[in-house]
XYZ file of C-alpha atoms in Angstrom:
666
model
C -62.799 -10.693 73.481
C -65.989 -9.685 71.677
C -69.540 -11.007 71.760
C -72.498 -11.392 69.459
C -74.970 -10.907 72.345
C -73.629 -8.034 74.347
C -76.946 -7.805 76.225
C -76.255 -11.095 77.984
C -73.319 -9.502 79.795
C -75.728 -7.319 81.773
C -76.433 -10.457 83.794
C -72.820 -10.661 85.032
C -73.824 -9.502 88.566
C -75.411 -12.958 88.907
C -71.900 -14.312 89.539
C -72.368 -12.942 93.066
C -75.282 -15.320 93.627
C -73.166 -18.229 95.012
C -71.427 -15.824 97.394
C -74.781 -14.447 98.559
C -76.139 -17.955 99.128
C -72.983 -18.832 101.044
C -73.392 -15.833 103.354
C -77.080 -16.582 103.941
C -76.237 -20.201 104.708
C -73.671 -19.159 107.308
C -76.230 -17.007 109.128
C -78.942 -19.656 109.070
C -78.010 -21.008 112.541
C -77.220 -18.496 115.336
C -74.058 -19.136 117.385
C -74.637 -19.737 121.175
C -71.637 -20.138 123.489
C -71.677 -23.540 125.253
C -68.780 -24.640 127.428
C -69.005 -28.358 126.613
C -69.079 -27.735 122.837
C -66.262 -25.193 123.031
C -63.983 -28.004 124.278
C -64.861 -30.102 121.249
C -64.282 -27.145 118.900
C -60.789 -26.658 120.281
C -60.086 -30.345 119.716
C -61.137 -30.095 116.053
C -59.362 -26.784 115.468
C -56.185 -28.509 114.291
C -58.145 -30.268 111.503
C -60.147 -27.198 110.442
C -57.687 -25.605 107.937
C -58.193 -28.150 105.147
C -61.973 -28.058 105.409
C -62.005 -24.276 105.299
C -59.853 -24.249 102.134
C -62.180 -26.775 100.512
C -65.208 -24.600 101.253
C -63.490 -21.583 99.668
C -62.606 -23.654 96.582
C -66.207 -24.823 96.231
C -67.402 -21.211 96.446
C -64.872 -20.078 93.813
C -65.771 -22.896 91.416
C -69.500 -22.177 91.727
C -68.881 -18.479 91.020
C -66.744 -19.259 87.964
C -69.333 -21.717 86.611
C -72.053 -19.058 86.760
C -69.735 -16.547 85.060
C -68.880 -19.075 82.321
C -72.571 -19.763 81.653
C -73.200 -16.042 81.201
C -70.204 -15.707 78.874
C -71.424 -18.648 76.774
C -74.878 -17.085 76.447
C -73.187 -13.878 75.178
C -71.692 -15.893 72.223
C -68.031 -14.848 72.404
C -65.898 -14.634 69.243
C -62.331 -15.739 68.736
C -61.345 -12.461 67.005
C -62.147 -9.101 68.490
C -61.585 -6.825 65.487
C -64.867 -7.834 63.818
C -66.957 -8.236 66.933
C -66.362 -4.938 68.689
C -69.713 -3.846 67.357
C -70.914 -7.285 66.304
C -74.301 -6.840 67.920
C -75.053 -4.132 65.323
C -74.462 -6.405 62.326
C -77.538 -8.555 62.346
C -79.937 -5.729 63.051
C -79.028 -2.338 61.620
C -75.658 -2.470 59.831
C -75.277 -2.736 56.065
C -72.599 -4.979 54.600
C -70.910 -3.974 51.340
C -68.797 -6.503 49.411
C -66.579 -5.191 46.588
C -65.616 -8.066 44.290
C -62.603 -8.040 41.977
C -63.127 -10.697 39.257
C -60.019 -9.772 37.239
C -57.755 -12.510 35.790
C -55.134 -12.025 38.511
C -57.769 -13.094 41.075
C -57.938 -16.513 39.368
C -54.510 -17.494 40.669
C -54.876 -20.646 42.760
C -53.825 -20.778 46.398
C -52.488 -23.735 48.382
C -55.882 -25.365 49.033
C -56.806 -25.364 45.315
C -59.291 -22.473 45.398
C -58.779 -19.360 43.330
C -58.071 -16.147 45.191
C -61.567 -14.994 44.300
C -63.231 -18.096 45.755
C -60.978 -18.180 48.827
C -61.743 -14.546 49.585
C -65.491 -14.926 49.082
C -65.511 -18.075 51.227
C -63.790 -16.264 54.097
C -66.107 -13.259 53.827
C -69.221 -15.452 53.615
C -68.157 -17.489 56.656
C -67.536 -14.345 58.674
C -70.828 -12.713 57.687
C -72.722 -15.903 58.470
C -71.154 -16.044 61.932
C -71.967 -12.388 62.560
C -75.531 -12.836 61.307
C -75.348 -10.242 58.517
C -78.485 -10.209 56.379
C -78.225 -6.874 54.522
C -75.523 -7.569 51.919
C -74.937 -5.475 48.799
C -72.400 -6.621 46.205
C -70.466 -4.306 43.872
C -69.080 -6.496 41.086
C -66.231 -5.465 38.775
C -68.040 -7.157 35.871
C -71.459 -5.624 36.568
C -72.707 -2.118 35.920
C -74.926 -1.907 39.013
C -75.045 -3.098 42.602
C -76.556 -6.475 43.473
C -78.610 -7.237 46.593
C -77.510 -10.602 48.008
C -80.066 -12.546 50.010
C -77.679 -14.268 52.423
C -74.019 -14.841 53.156
C -74.203 -18.339 51.649
C -75.364 -16.825 48.346
C -71.901 -15.283 47.890
C -70.609 -18.787 47.140
C -73.033 -19.417 44.278
C -71.445 -19.876 40.805
C -72.786 -16.547 39.575
C -70.402 -14.823 42.006
C -67.495 -17.290 42.143
C -67.132 -17.534 38.342
C -64.186 -15.810 36.691
C -64.167 -12.831 34.334
C -61.407 -11.821 31.932
C -61.954 -8.084 32.299
C -59.890 -5.893 34.593
C -61.426 -4.350 37.695
C -61.812 -0.653 38.415
C -61.597 -0.719 42.209
C -61.711 3.087 42.692
C -64.982 3.226 40.755
C -66.451 0.339 42.749
C -65.378 1.842 46.074
C -66.717 5.248 45.070
C -70.065 3.753 44.022
C -70.263 1.825 47.305
C -69.719 4.933 49.429
C -72.221 6.913 47.352
C -74.703 4.069 47.936
C -74.177 4.294 51.708
C -74.529 8.061 51.683
C -77.644 8.023 49.485
C -79.344 5.499 51.770
C -78.180 7.311 54.933
C -76.249 4.296 56.184
C -73.904 5.505 58.904
C -73.150 2.027 60.275
C -71.701 -0.411 57.750
C -68.907 -2.848 56.996
C -67.151 -2.608 53.621
C -65.257 -5.711 52.486
C -62.833 -5.455 49.549
C -62.085 -8.829 47.933
C -59.064 -8.025 45.763
C -55.351 -8.839 45.459
C -54.402 -5.127 45.161
C -52.842 -5.318 41.677
C -51.866 -1.880 40.352
C -53.742 -2.452 37.108
C -57.014 -2.863 39.027
C -56.485 -0.266 41.766
C -55.466 2.561 39.378
C -53.542 4.760 41.813
C -53.670 7.663 39.330
C -57.497 7.712 39.208
C -59.134 11.052 40.021
C -61.795 9.320 42.150
C -59.474 8.760 45.126
C -59.986 12.327 46.361
C -63.759 11.877 46.208
C -63.457 8.532 48.009
C -61.498 10.129 50.843
C -64.039 12.947 51.203
C -66.982 10.518 51.243
C -65.288 8.351 53.886
C -64.826 11.393 56.129
C -68.481 12.368 55.683
C -69.721 8.862 56.537
C -67.692 8.854 59.755
C -66.239 6.147 61.959
C -69.391 4.030 61.837
C -68.216 2.569 58.522
C -65.422 0.011 58.798
C -63.242 -1.052 55.865
C -61.813 -4.585 55.686
C -59.134 -5.286 53.067
C -58.239 -8.880 52.207
C -54.594 -9.877 52.019
C -53.312 -13.044 50.350
C -50.077 -14.679 51.539
C -47.251 -14.659 49.014
C -46.662 -17.993 47.306
C -43.647 -19.384 45.487
C -45.568 -20.927 42.582
C -44.433 -19.894 39.102
C -46.999 -18.581 36.651
C -46.651 -18.186 32.891
C -48.847 -16.119 30.584
C -49.230 -16.003 26.802
C -50.218 -13.254 24.377
C -50.387 -12.860 20.607
C -48.807 -9.545 19.657
C -49.178 -9.835 15.900
C -51.122 -11.909 13.365
C -50.988 -11.338 9.606
C -51.235 -13.033 6.238
C -48.021 -13.942 4.399
C -47.662 -15.362 0.899
C -44.387 -17.024 -0.068
C -45.533 -17.663 -3.627
C -46.645 -21.254 -3.134
C -49.354 -20.862 -0.503
C -50.796 -18.296 1.823
C -50.144 -18.788 5.532
C -50.888 -17.096 8.799
C -47.856 -15.587 10.572
C -48.266 -15.211 14.329
C -45.951 -13.569 16.850
C -46.345 -15.063 20.333
C -45.028 -13.697 23.618
C -44.675 -15.803 26.783
C -43.756 -14.321 30.152
C -42.991 -16.002 33.474
C -42.866 -14.416 36.917
C -39.379 -15.756 37.623
C -36.021 -15.241 35.913
C -35.123 -18.880 35.325
C -34.696 -20.272 31.814
C -37.429 -22.572 30.547
C -38.996 -23.943 27.385
C -42.754 -23.410 27.175
C -44.715 -25.298 24.479
C -47.412 -23.170 22.852
C -50.312 -24.756 20.962
C -51.762 -22.778 18.043
C -55.225 -23.918 16.943
C -56.764 -22.626 13.704
C -59.687 -24.305 11.969
C -59.519 -27.323 14.251
C -55.855 -27.994 13.404
C -53.299 -27.582 16.200
C -49.623 -26.772 15.716
C -47.099 -26.726 18.558
C -44.061 -24.467 18.870
C -41.520 -24.412 21.704
C -40.728 -20.953 23.056
C -37.469 -20.351 24.910
C -38.023 -18.129 27.934
C -35.054 -16.355 29.479
C -35.125 -13.713 32.219
C -38.900 -14.094 32.332
C -39.561 -13.249 28.652
C -39.760 -15.377 25.503
C -40.986 -14.740 21.970
C -41.418 -16.528 18.680
C -41.797 -14.226 15.673
C -43.927 -14.973 12.606
C -44.709 -18.604 13.391
C -46.353 -19.869 10.201
C -49.688 -21.665 10.454
C -51.274 -23.183 7.312
C -54.886 -22.223 6.595
C -57.465 -22.992 3.946
C -56.681 -20.979 0.780
C -60.256 -19.769 0.311
C -60.719 -18.325 3.781
C -60.737 -14.534 4.024
C -61.466 -14.499 7.748
C -59.984 -16.938 10.248
C -59.888 -17.194 14.006
C -58.034 -19.307 16.505
C -56.348 -19.469 19.860
C -52.907 -19.914 21.376
C -52.586 -21.808 24.653
C -49.846 -22.959 26.999
C -49.961 -25.790 29.562
C -52.179 -25.058 32.596
C -50.431 -23.615 35.617
C -51.262 -21.776 38.834
C -53.426 -19.243 36.963
C -55.555 -20.602 34.128
C -56.890 -17.142 33.242
C -53.751 -16.110 31.336
C -52.940 -19.419 29.625
C -54.937 -18.693 26.446
C -55.118 -15.940 23.854
C -57.602 -15.546 20.998
C -57.125 -13.855 17.636
C -58.881 -13.134 14.370
C -57.372 -12.143 11.028
C -59.339 -10.706 8.101
C -58.244 -10.199 4.518
C -58.899 -6.449 4.677
C -57.626 -5.967 8.198
C -55.758 -2.682 8.639
C -53.630 -1.296 11.432
C -55.299 1.340 13.587
C -53.440 4.651 13.476
C -53.496 7.928 15.352
C -52.640 11.111 13.424
C -51.823 14.343 15.259
C -50.468 17.344 13.313
C -50.048 20.991 14.264
C -49.953 21.938 10.566
C -52.116 20.289 7.928
C -50.146 17.590 6.087
C -51.841 16.037 3.084
C -48.912 13.637 2.653
C -49.345 12.135 6.133
C -53.129 11.959 5.810
C -52.969 10.087 2.496
C -50.194 7.760 3.661
C -52.113 6.949 6.846
C -55.240 6.023 4.891
C -53.197 3.823 2.539
C -51.186 2.010 5.215
C -53.859 1.733 7.869
C -57.045 3.126 9.315
C -57.139 6.452 11.174
C -59.063 5.999 14.434
C -57.673 9.045 16.267
C -57.153 12.392 14.563
C -56.291 15.951 15.526
C -55.152 17.763 12.402
C -56.284 21.284 13.270
C -53.743 23.905 12.239
C -52.013 26.022 14.872
C -49.985 25.376 17.984
C -52.122 26.751 20.784
C -51.571 23.810 23.136
C -50.774 24.799 26.719
C -47.864 23.447 28.718
C -50.230 20.817 30.135
C -50.660 19.262 26.676
C -54.167 18.593 25.368
C -53.841 17.570 21.721
C -54.579 13.895 22.397
C -57.387 14.499 24.907
C -59.390 16.599 22.438
C -58.749 14.392 19.407
C -61.736 13.381 17.271
C -63.552 16.492 18.493
C -64.241 15.193 22.013
C -62.443 14.724 25.297
C -61.544 11.146 26.223
C -59.645 9.732 29.190
C -57.442 7.257 27.298
C -57.328 8.366 23.637
C -54.632 5.851 22.641
C -56.527 2.779 23.857
C -57.443 1.694 20.302
C -54.290 2.966 18.541
C -51.422 0.751 17.399
C -49.142 3.396 15.898
C -49.150 7.154 16.532
C -48.039 9.565 13.782
C -47.142 12.946 15.292
C -46.108 16.122 13.438
C -45.175 19.251 15.363
C -43.488 20.115 18.628
C -42.855 17.085 20.808
C -45.738 16.164 23.153
C -45.629 17.751 26.578
C -47.557 17.604 29.830
C -50.420 15.115 29.784
C -49.795 14.276 26.129
C -46.196 13.292 26.915
C -47.369 11.042 29.755
C -49.938 9.340 27.509
C -47.455 8.788 24.670
C -44.792 7.476 27.047
C -47.258 5.004 28.594
C -48.387 3.986 25.098
C -44.790 3.217 24.095
C -44.064 1.379 27.340
C -46.937 -1.004 26.559
C -45.555 -1.882 23.121
C -46.965 0.779 20.811
C -44.961 2.673 18.205
C -44.851 6.390 17.448
C -43.154 8.311 14.639
C -42.423 12.027 15.008
C -41.985 14.637 12.261
C -40.663 18.162 12.940
C -42.702 21.369 13.311
C -42.434 24.232 10.845
C -40.530 26.198 13.485
C -38.563 24.044 15.893
C -38.312 24.784 19.620
C -35.019 23.353 20.794
C -36.032 23.568 24.459
C -38.739 20.896 24.110
C -37.587 17.288 24.162
C -39.058 13.798 24.310
C -37.046 10.863 25.650
C -33.925 13.104 25.575
C -34.378 13.823 21.839
C -34.848 17.401 20.520
C -35.458 19.026 17.154
C -32.464 21.075 16.018
C -32.061 23.680 13.294
C -33.697 23.548 9.864
C -31.385 23.190 6.866
C -33.017 24.697 3.773
C -29.902 25.855 1.919
C -29.249 23.196 -0.702
C -30.326 19.783 -1.932
C -28.496 16.906 -0.314
C -28.054 13.238 -1.029
C -29.465 10.896 1.635
C -29.706 7.146 2.154
C -32.310 4.897 3.747
C -31.652 1.149 3.774
C -30.372 0.559 0.220
C -32.158 3.563 -1.265
C -30.497 6.805 -2.259
C -32.595 9.923 -2.730
C -32.457 13.706 -2.849
C -33.759 15.871 -0.013
C -34.286 19.637 -0.200
C -34.762 20.520 3.478
C -34.600 18.773 6.797
C -34.527 19.454 10.536
C -31.622 18.005 12.479
C -32.241 15.467 15.256
C -30.335 16.067 18.493
C -30.040 13.096 20.834
C -28.876 9.506 21.085
C -30.817 7.513 18.480
C -30.200 4.447 16.348
C -29.384 5.975 12.961
C -31.620 4.791 10.109
C -31.078 7.467 7.475
C -28.289 10.015 6.997
C -27.349 12.830 4.665
C -23.991 13.142 2.918
C -23.032 15.673 5.597
C -23.557 12.943 8.206
C -26.676 14.608 9.616
C -29.243 12.217 11.105
C -32.356 12.270 8.937
C -34.178 9.390 10.668
C -33.579 7.338 13.806
C -35.303 5.337 16.495
C -35.043 4.458 20.203
C -36.580 1.779 22.398
C -39.046 2.939 25.048
C -40.187 0.057 27.228
C -41.651 -2.548 24.888
C -42.304 0.003 22.137
C -40.284 2.063 19.680
C -40.150 5.809 19.067
C -39.178 6.836 15.508
C -37.912 10.268 14.449
C -37.746 11.707 10.920
C -36.459 15.227 10.229
C -37.836 15.492 6.688
C -40.347 18.177 5.694
C -43.788 16.559 5.295
C -45.761 19.832 5.228
C -44.645 21.209 1.862
C -46.442 19.197 -0.821
C -43.774 20.212 -3.350
C -40.878 18.988 -1.238
C -38.743 16.333 -2.925
C -39.176 13.947 0.032
C -42.963 14.135 -0.251
C -43.043 13.944 -4.048
C -40.802 10.889 -4.116
C -42.921 9.197 -1.424
C -40.994 5.940 -1.496
C -38.913 6.628 1.610
C -41.854 8.213 3.461
C -44.029 5.152 2.895
C -41.171 2.785 3.710
C -40.408 4.547 6.976
C -44.073 4.717 7.996
C -44.540 1.047 7.113
C -41.619 -0.002 9.326
C -42.875 2.125 12.207
C -46.383 0.696 11.928
C -45.155 -2.895 11.672
C -42.980 -2.474 14.783
C -46.024 -1.960 17.020
C -46.735 -4.848 19.365
C -50.311 -3.723 19.978
C -51.858 -5.621 17.110
C -54.057 -7.552 19.564
C -56.163 -4.420 20.064
C -56.574 -3.953 16.347
C -59.657 -3.545 14.230
C -60.857 -7.035 15.093
C -59.714 -7.213 18.712
C -60.974 -5.844 22.010
C -59.881 -5.892 25.611
C -62.398 -7.724 27.809
C -64.846 -5.290 29.376
C -64.599 -2.668 26.621
C -67.935 -3.617 25.102
C -69.633 -1.959 28.078
C -68.617 1.457 26.722
C -67.744 0.870 23.088
C -70.201 -1.653 21.672
C -71.797 0.753 19.190
C -68.443 2.105 18.058
C -67.139 -1.402 17.448
C -69.965 -3.133 15.613
C -72.420 -0.364 14.751
C -75.998 0.420 15.736
C -78.561 -2.351 15.714
C -76.123 -5.258 15.675
C -77.119 -8.585 17.134
C -75.862 -9.476 20.576
C -73.437 -12.027 19.207
C -72.329 -15.486 20.269
C -69.020 -17.052 21.198
C -67.377 -19.364 18.664
C -64.421 -19.913 21.000
C -64.026 -19.133 24.669
C -61.822 -19.960 27.577
C -61.996 -23.654 28.457
C -62.728 -22.934 32.123
C -66.291 -24.128 32.649
C -66.667 -21.742 35.587
C -66.204 -18.656 33.402
C -68.316 -15.547 33.630
C -70.971 -15.497 30.916
C -71.679 -11.773 30.572
C -71.035 -10.641 27.022
C -67.703 -8.943 26.530
C -66.270 -9.908 29.929
C -65.221 -13.396 28.817
C -62.240 -13.981 26.550
C -62.937 -15.694 23.249
C -63.941 -15.127 19.647
C -67.290 -13.405 19.283
C -69.426 -13.510 16.140
C -71.642 -10.458 15.661
C -73.776 -9.391 12.730
C -73.888 -5.626 12.039
C -77.265 -4.162 11.165
C -78.205 -4.529 7.514
C -75.542 -7.124 6.750
C -75.831 -10.847 6.201
C -72.228 -11.747 6.939
C -71.127 -11.778 10.539
C -67.989 -10.195 11.906
C -65.463 -11.893 14.164
C -64.119 -10.047 17.203
C -61.367 -11.419 19.428
C -61.755 -10.534 23.104
C -58.814 -10.965 25.470
C -57.709 -9.880 28.908
C -55.664 -6.717 29.264
C -51.936 -7.344 28.850
C -51.396 -5.395 32.093
C -53.097 -8.204 34.027
C -49.828 -10.143 33.798
C -47.958 -7.451 35.744
C -47.124 -8.452 39.318
C -46.918 -5.034 40.989
C -49.184 -4.557 44.002
C -50.380 -1.414 45.754
C -49.154 -1.437 49.352
C -51.363 -0.382 52.247
C -49.248 2.717 52.923
C -50.046 3.963 49.413
C -53.748 3.293 49.987
C -53.644 5.342 53.192
C -52.065 8.185 51.211
C -54.648 7.925 48.412
C -57.690 7.761 50.702
C -56.737 9.403 53.970
C -60.282 9.138 55.295
C -60.188 5.321 55.316
C -58.594 3.301 58.103
C -58.021 -0.075 56.453
C -58.369 -3.205 58.570
C -56.087 -5.649 56.751
C -57.021 -9.325 57.217
C -55.130 -12.327 55.875
C -56.998 -15.067 54.023
C -56.098 -18.553 55.278
C -55.171 -20.555 52.182
C -53.382 -23.701 53.404
C -54.849 -27.184 53.178
C -55.760 -27.373 56.879
C -57.182 -23.856 57.166
C -60.704 -23.479 58.465
C -63.238 -22.377 55.882
C -65.488 -20.760 58.470
C -64.275 -17.203 57.952
C -62.117 -14.816 59.898
C -63.967 -15.324 63.218
C -65.363 -18.310 65.116
C -67.650 -18.658 68.110
C -65.912 -20.266 71.079
C -68.979 -21.038 73.179
C -68.264 -24.753 72.804
C -65.011 -24.355 74.717
C -66.767 -22.398 77.449
C -69.517 -25.031 77.849
C -66.783 -27.633 78.197
C -65.249 -25.547 80.979
C -68.672 -25.271 82.650
C -69.049 -29.050 82.708
C -65.520 -29.451 84.031
C -66.226 -26.867 86.730
C -69.415 -28.623 87.828
C -67.584 -31.951 88.074
C -64.848 -30.273 90.097
C -67.440 -28.746 92.441
C -69.105 -32.137 92.927
C -65.749 -33.757 93.762
C -64.920 -31.048 96.279
C -68.349 -31.455 97.904
C -67.819 -35.159 98.684
C -67.499 -35.794 102.474
C -63.997 -36.510 103.714
C -63.216 -40.154 104.543
C -63.226 -40.984 108.232
C -59.800 -41.935 109.527
C -59.449 -45.552 110.602
C -58.675 -45.917 114.306
C -55.914 -48.325 115.296
C -56.769 -51.177 117.712
């Protein structure tokens, strides 16, 4: 048992007061031997046992009543893990609350609250009981810490509202520990309100080592409380638009949309999706099997004069409203965003990339001086970036296959639905492979006939492709000229043609090169992060790069229907209208949650202990059922003790009543 007023327990010796009074009372009258009275005492000796027991019971009850009064004044708590040092909370300790506002935290629990609200309610109730008044909030949708005036303030709409951006828990935890260290706070409680999704906890972040070191430096005076939400059996569905483009069948121009629906169970279901463009709603049924369903190029009629349209796709509300909508924009001049990495300058690839899309990532410096760790992607565009493929839809790579960090980045890019097409180096290294595919020997001996789809063409030189691929183009000698493989949700393409020599027949013809590049680009499922789309939260770092210097702040034309949504610009999903500096016409930008927010994988506590060895996590379960108390993780039980005090006093009064005199028979 723990107490809010530990000082009151210093008065526990007062429980001896009834015993002391009893002893003094017994010595109040001296005992004098008297023969006549001794006879009467012997006569009453047989009836003395019951009276003596009653006196001992009265003494015990009085002692227990005094002890209970002292315990009640000490304000005992029902849970000991938070009250071991509870007396420190109201006076000297700092309370840190780390809030995860990500879409996964908007999943509703049994009592109807979202996980975010249920967690904040439990934390607020606990802090109110403990008397905490120094609360600092680190919010996943805010760039700085927030001083909170009271525990009740945590339940205000500004903190309970939802955001559509992902959380970066390692950054928040690191900032919180730096805050404690900078302010010399050695006694503190750190509460982490999160559902431990892998996308938000980023187990591969470099900050975990720093977090562990800071926790060791702060010492055992800082306690870390991690919320845990009970597993539920409710089924959630999420929707995403993976592609939106103009199509013209000769009679009218229409919008073609590819929609993906995923469910977190493997049962078959039909999910109706509503597509709204220009105030007109169309409905399409999507068959979901084994948790995944897709409708490709669903045609939506639009006004013929519109060069720029926007809309949304929604599915019926379910347990998590944060992933039931997706927003999109389509412009007449919209181009796919490409990454171009070459170890040898290739004019053919540069020109084709500019024609078929827009190069947003480039590393075309000649030479192959990349170490085994792989750094071509990290130093693209002349600067080092953590995630260089974040804005790329299709990667065009010429040279030795990526290795080290580059290979990890490309593999993750493909797993998420991107596409990449690889062309061979001038000198192939058969020991380097990617997805079990290697470059073989160059054949420069003679011209050969090759086929691609229904086209036949001449090729002067090519590098063989070793590995299991789906054959797309072959030579008359049955050599694989082009092929592809599936990698996660994406596709890796391989072409053994020479794209370095400007006089090569393959480059001069150009038809097959452009056709192959076009298919590779169109196969990318990452169109939602195209030139007119952003992941929620990216405007914090990339606003200038997206809309230019001096642009107006922008306003939402569409946003998520949840009225309790977070209002900070860029952290709420919707269609944003911004006006670049010096232009009269505004630009539409679609903002959506990260597709990884739909993933269900959690980080277990054992992994957290391994990542941050200096932190001893106190895992607490949030009560989410309909009858659960909303008072927090601890409750004062002084009411029960006062009830016991009253019962004890009544018992003492009953025992003190004089015994009834026995009736004598006549």
